Coordinates of C-alpha atoms in Angstrom, one line a residue:
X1 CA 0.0 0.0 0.0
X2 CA 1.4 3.2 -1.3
X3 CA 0.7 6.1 1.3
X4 CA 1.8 9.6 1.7
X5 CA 3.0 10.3 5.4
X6 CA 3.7 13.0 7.7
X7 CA 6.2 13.9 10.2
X8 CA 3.5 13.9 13.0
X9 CA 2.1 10.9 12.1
X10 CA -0.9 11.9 10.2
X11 CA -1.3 10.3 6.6
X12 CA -3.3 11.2 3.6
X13 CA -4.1 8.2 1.4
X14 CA -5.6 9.7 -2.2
X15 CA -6.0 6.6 -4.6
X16 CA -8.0 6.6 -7.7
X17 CA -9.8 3.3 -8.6
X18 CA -10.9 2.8 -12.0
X19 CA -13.9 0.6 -12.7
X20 CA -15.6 -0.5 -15.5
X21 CA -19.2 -1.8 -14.6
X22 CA -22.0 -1.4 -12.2
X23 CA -20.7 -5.0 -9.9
X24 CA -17.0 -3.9 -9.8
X25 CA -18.0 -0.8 -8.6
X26 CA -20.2 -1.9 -5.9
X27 CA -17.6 -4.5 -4.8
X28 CA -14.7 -2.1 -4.1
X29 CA -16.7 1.1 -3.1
X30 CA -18.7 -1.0 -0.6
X31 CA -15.5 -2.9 0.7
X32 CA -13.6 0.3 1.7
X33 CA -16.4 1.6 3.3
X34 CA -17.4 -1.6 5.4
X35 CA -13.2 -1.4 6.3
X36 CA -13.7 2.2 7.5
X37 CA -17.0 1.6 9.6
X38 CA -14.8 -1.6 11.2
X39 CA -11.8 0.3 12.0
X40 CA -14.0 3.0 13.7
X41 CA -13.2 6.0 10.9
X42 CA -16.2 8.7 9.7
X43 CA -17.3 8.1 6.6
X44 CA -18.9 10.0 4.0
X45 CA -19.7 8.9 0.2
X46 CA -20.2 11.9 -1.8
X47 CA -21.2 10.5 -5.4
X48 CA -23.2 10.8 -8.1
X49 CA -26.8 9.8 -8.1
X50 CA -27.0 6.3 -9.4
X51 CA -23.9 5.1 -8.0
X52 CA -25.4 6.8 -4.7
X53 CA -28.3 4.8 -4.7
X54 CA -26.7 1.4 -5.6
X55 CA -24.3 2.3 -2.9
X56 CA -27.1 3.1 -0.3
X57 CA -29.3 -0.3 -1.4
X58 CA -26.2 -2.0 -1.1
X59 CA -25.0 -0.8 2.5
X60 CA -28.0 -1.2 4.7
X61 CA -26.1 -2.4 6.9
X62 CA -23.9 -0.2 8.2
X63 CA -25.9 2.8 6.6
X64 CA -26.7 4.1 9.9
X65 CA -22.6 4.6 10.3
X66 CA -22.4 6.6 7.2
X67 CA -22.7 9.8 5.7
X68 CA -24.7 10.1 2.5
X69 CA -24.0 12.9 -0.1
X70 CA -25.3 13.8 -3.7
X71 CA -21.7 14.7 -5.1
X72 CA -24.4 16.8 -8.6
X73 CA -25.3 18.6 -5.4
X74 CA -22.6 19.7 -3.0
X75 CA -20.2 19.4 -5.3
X76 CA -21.9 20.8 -8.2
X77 CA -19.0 23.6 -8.5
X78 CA -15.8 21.6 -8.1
X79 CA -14.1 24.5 -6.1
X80 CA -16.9 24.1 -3.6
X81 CA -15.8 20.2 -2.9
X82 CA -12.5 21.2 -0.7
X83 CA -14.2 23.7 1.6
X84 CA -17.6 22.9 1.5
X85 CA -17.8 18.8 1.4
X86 CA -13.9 17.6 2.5
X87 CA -13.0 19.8 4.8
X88 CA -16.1 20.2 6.4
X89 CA -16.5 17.1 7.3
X90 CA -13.5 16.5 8.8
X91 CA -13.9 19.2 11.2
X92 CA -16.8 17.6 11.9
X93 CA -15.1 14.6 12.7
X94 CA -12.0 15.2 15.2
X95 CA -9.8 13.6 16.6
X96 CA -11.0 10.7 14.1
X97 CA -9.5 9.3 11.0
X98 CA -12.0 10.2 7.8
X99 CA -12.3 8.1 5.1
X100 CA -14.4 9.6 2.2
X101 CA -15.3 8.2 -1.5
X102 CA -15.5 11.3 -3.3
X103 CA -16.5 11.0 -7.5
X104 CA -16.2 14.7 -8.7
X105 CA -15.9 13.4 -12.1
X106 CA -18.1 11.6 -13.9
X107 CA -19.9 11.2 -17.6
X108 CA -22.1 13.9 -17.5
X109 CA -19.3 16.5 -16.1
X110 CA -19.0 19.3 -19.2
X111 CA -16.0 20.6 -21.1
X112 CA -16.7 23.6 -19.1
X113 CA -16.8 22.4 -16.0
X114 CA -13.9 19.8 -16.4
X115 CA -10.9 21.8 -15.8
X116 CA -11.4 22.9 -12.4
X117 CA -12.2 19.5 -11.6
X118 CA -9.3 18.1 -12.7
X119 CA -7.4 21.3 -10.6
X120 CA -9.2 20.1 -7.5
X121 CA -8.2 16.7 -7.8
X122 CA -4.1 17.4 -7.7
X123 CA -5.0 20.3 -5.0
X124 CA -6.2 17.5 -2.4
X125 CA -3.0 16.2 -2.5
X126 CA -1.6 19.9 -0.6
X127 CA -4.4 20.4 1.2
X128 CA -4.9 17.2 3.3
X129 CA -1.1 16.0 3.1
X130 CA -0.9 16.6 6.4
X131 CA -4.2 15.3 7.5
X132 CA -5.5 12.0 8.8
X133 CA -7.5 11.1 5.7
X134 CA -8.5 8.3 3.1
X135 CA -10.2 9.9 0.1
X136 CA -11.1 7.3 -2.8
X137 CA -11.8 8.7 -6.0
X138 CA -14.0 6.3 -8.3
X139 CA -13.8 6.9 -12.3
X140 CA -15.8 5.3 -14.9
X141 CA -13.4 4.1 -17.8
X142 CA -15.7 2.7 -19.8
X143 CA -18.0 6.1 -19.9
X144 CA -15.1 8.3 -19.4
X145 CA -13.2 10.6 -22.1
X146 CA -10.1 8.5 -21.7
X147 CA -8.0 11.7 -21.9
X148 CA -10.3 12.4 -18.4
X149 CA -9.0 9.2 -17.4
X150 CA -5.3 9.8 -17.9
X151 CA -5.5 13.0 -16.1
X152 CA -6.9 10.5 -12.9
X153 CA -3.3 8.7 -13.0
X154 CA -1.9 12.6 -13.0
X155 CA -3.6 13.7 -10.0
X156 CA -3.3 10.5 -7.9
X157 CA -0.2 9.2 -6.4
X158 CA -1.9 5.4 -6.5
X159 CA -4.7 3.9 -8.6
X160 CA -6.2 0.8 -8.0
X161 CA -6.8 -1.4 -11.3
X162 CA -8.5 -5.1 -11.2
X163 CA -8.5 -4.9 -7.5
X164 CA -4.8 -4.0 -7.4
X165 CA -3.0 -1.0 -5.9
X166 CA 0.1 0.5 -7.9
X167 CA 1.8 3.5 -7.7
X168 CA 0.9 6.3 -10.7
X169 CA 4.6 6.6 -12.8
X170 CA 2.6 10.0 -13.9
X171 CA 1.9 11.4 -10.5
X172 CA 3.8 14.9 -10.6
X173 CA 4.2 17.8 -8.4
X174 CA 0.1 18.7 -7.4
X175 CA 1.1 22.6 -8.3
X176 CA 2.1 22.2 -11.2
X177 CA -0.4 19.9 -12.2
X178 CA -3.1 22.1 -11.1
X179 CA -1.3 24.6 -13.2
X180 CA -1.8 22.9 -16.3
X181 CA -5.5 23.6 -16.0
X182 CA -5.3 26.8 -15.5
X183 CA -6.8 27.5 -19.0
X184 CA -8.2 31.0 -21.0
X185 CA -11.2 31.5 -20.5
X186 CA -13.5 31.5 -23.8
X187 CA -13.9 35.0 -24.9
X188 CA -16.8 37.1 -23.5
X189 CA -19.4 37.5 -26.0
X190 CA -20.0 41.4 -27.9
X191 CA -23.4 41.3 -26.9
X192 CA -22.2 40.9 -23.2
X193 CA -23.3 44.1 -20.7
X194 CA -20.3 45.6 -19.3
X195 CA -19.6 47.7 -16.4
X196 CA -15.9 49.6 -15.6
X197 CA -15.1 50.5 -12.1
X198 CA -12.2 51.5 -10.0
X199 CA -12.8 53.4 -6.9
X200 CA -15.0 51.9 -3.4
X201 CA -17.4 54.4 -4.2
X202 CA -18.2 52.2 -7.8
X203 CA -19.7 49.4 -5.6
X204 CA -22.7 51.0 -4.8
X205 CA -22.5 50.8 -8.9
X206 CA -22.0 47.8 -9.4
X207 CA -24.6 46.2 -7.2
X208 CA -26.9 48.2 -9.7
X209 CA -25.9 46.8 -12.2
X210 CA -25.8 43.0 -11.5
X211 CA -29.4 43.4 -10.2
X212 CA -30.3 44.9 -13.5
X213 CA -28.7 42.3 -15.5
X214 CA -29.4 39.8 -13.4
X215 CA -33.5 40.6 -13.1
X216 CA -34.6 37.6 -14.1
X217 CA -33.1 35.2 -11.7
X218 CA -34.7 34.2 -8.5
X219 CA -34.9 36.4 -6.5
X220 CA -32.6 34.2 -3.7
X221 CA -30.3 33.4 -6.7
X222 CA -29.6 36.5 -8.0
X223 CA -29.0 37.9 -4.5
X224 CA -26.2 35.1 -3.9
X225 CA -24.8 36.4 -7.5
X226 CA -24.8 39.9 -5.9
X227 CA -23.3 39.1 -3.2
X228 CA -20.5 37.3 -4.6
X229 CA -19.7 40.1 -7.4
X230 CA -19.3 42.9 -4.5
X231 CA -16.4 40.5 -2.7
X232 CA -14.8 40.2 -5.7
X233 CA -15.2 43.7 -6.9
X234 CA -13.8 44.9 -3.4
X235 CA -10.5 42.5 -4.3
X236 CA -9.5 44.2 -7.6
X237 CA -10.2 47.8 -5.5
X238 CA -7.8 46.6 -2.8
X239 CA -5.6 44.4 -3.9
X240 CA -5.0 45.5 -8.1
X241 CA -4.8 49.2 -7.7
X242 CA -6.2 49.5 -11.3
X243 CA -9.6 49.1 -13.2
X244 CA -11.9 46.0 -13.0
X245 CA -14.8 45.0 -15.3
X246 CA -17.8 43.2 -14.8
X247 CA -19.7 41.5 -18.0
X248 CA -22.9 39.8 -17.9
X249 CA -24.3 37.9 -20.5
X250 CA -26.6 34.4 -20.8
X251 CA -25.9 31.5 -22.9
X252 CA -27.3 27.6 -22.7
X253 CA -29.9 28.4 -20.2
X254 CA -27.7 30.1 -17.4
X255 CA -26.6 33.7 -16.4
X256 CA -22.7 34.2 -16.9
X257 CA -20.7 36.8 -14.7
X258 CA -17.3 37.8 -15.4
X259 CA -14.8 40.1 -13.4
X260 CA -11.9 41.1 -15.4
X261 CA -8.7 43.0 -13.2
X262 CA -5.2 43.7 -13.7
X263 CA -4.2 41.6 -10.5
X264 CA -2.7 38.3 -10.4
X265 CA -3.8 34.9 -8.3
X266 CA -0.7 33.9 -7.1
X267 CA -2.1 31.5 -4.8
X268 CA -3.9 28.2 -6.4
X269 CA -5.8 27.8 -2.9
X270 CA -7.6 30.9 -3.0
X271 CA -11.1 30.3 -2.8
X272 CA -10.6 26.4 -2.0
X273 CA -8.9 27.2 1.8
X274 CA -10.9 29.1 4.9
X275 CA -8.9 32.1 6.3
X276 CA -8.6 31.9 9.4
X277 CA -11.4 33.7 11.7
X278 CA -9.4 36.8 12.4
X279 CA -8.1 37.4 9.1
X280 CA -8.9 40.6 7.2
X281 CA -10.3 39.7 4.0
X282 CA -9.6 36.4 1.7
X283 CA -13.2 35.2 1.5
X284 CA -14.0 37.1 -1.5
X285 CA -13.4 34.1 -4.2
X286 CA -14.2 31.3 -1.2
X287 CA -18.0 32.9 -1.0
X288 CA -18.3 33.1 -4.7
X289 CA -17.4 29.3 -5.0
X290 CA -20.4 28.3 -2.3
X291 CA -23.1 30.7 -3.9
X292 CA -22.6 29.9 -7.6
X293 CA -23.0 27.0 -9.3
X294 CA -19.6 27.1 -11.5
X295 CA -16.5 29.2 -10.8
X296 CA -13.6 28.9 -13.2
X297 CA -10.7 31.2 -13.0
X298 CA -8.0 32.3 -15.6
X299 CA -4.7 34.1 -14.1
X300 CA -1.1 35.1 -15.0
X301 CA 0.8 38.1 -15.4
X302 CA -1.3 40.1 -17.4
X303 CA -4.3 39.9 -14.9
X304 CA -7.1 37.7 -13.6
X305 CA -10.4 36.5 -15.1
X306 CA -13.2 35.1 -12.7
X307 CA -16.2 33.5 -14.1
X308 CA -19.4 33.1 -12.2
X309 CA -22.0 30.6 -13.6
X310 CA -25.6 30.3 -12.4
X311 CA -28.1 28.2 -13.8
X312 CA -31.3 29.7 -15.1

């Protein structure tokens, strides 16, 4: 067994396990979480609806020992999984080892959507390197984009194939693999309303006009989208001393949101890590991820591009 350990005893164990069929599935999935529930370890299954409800048909018996969780659901926007799904259960759990099946990727996970959930795969690799943690990460090969699948053996330092555990020879530094999705954002349409602003006194602005443009959301939704435009307005003002632009526009039956600066994410975490409680700021790009359904992100030298998605 192939794990990755710390100097203070804690060990993160991040394996991928490809399957190919309803039964194999079952048989592995169900076996690690029957381990867990023996050993004494939380548990939480965070996947995809059918697999969920095999999984929960399956493990009557120790259901009452395990957390249950519509991955379409919590982790709808893959930068929402880390803060919102892993972390938080573990600080509901502590003083316990966690052991968690988590399927962010699976067959019906878009082009668009695709590249921050390869990103959040390397990232759990830094984030819980120093925790007590098992997360198991199932992917469909024979539904699958097998490029999809090749990224799995990137992002995981062991897969387990045919029942068998063996160490990725592709497994690389988790920055730099996160890095290679950070990808250009397509372009923002013509038609797209735009809005300039610069100054703390352009957020009253602003919130204008995102409730303009954004009228014919719910009401609950579109206040979440404001919400999360005026944190990341208030960034570019204090952190990019220049101009920032917000577009709106909709396309394929959601509302889009873009805020353009001059500023540069240095750090890959942002947005995926809780500050801590006394820290000023650093929750701008953490509240957009839990409000909106898709957050994607485009930085580098030249400046920062920060997508908001929310479904009509």
């Amino acid at each position: 067994m192939t794990l990755t350990a710390t100097g203070d005893g804690a060990v993160l164990d991040h394996p991928g396990l490809l399957y190919d069929s309803r039964a194999r599935y079952l048989s592995a999935v169900t076996g690690f979480v029957r381990e867990a529930v023996g050993a004494g370890e939380a548990v939480l299954v965070a996947v995809p609806p059918p697999n969920l409800a095999a999984l929960r048909e399956t493990l009557t018996d120790v259901a009452g020992q395990v957390t249950f969780a519509d991955m379409t659901v919590a982790g709808r926007n893959p930068g929402r999984i880390i803060p919102g799904v892993l972390l938080a259960f573990l600080a509901a759990h502590p003083g316990r080892r966690v052991s968690i099946v988590g399927e962010p990727v699976w067959p019906g996970r878009t082009n668009l959507e695709y590249p921050a959930c390869a990103a959040h795969e390397a990232l759990i690799n830094v984030v819980f390197a120093a925790r007590d943690v098992t997360i198991l990460c199932p992917y469909d090969v024979g539904r699958l984009d097998p490029a999809r699948v090749r990224d799995a053996w990137r992002t995981h330092p062991v897969m387990i194939v045919d029942g068998a555990r063996r160490p990725s020879p592709w497994y690389d530094d988790p920055y730099a693999t996160a890095a290679t999705f950070n990808q250009p954002l397509p372009k923002v349409p013509v038609t797209a309303a735009t809005l300039t602003y610069r100054h703390a006194t352009d957020l009253a602005a602003v919130r204008r006009f995102v409730t303009a443009e954004a009228g014919h959301l719910d009401p609950d939704r579109g206040g979440d989208l404001l919400i999360a435009v005026n944190e990341l307005a208030e960034n570019t003002i204090a952190h990019t001393g220049g101009d920032g632009t917000v577009s709106i526009w909709t396309e394929a039956g959601r509302l889009v949101c873009q805020i353009d600066d001059h500023g540069c994410l240095a750090d890959p975490l942002a947005g995926r890590i809780p500050p801590p409680p006394d820290a000023e700021g650093g929750r701008g790009l953490l509240l957009a991820n839990r409000l909106c359904d898709l957050v994607r992100v485009h930085t580098g030298p030249d400046g920062t591009s920060i997508r908001l998605h929310m479904g009509l």
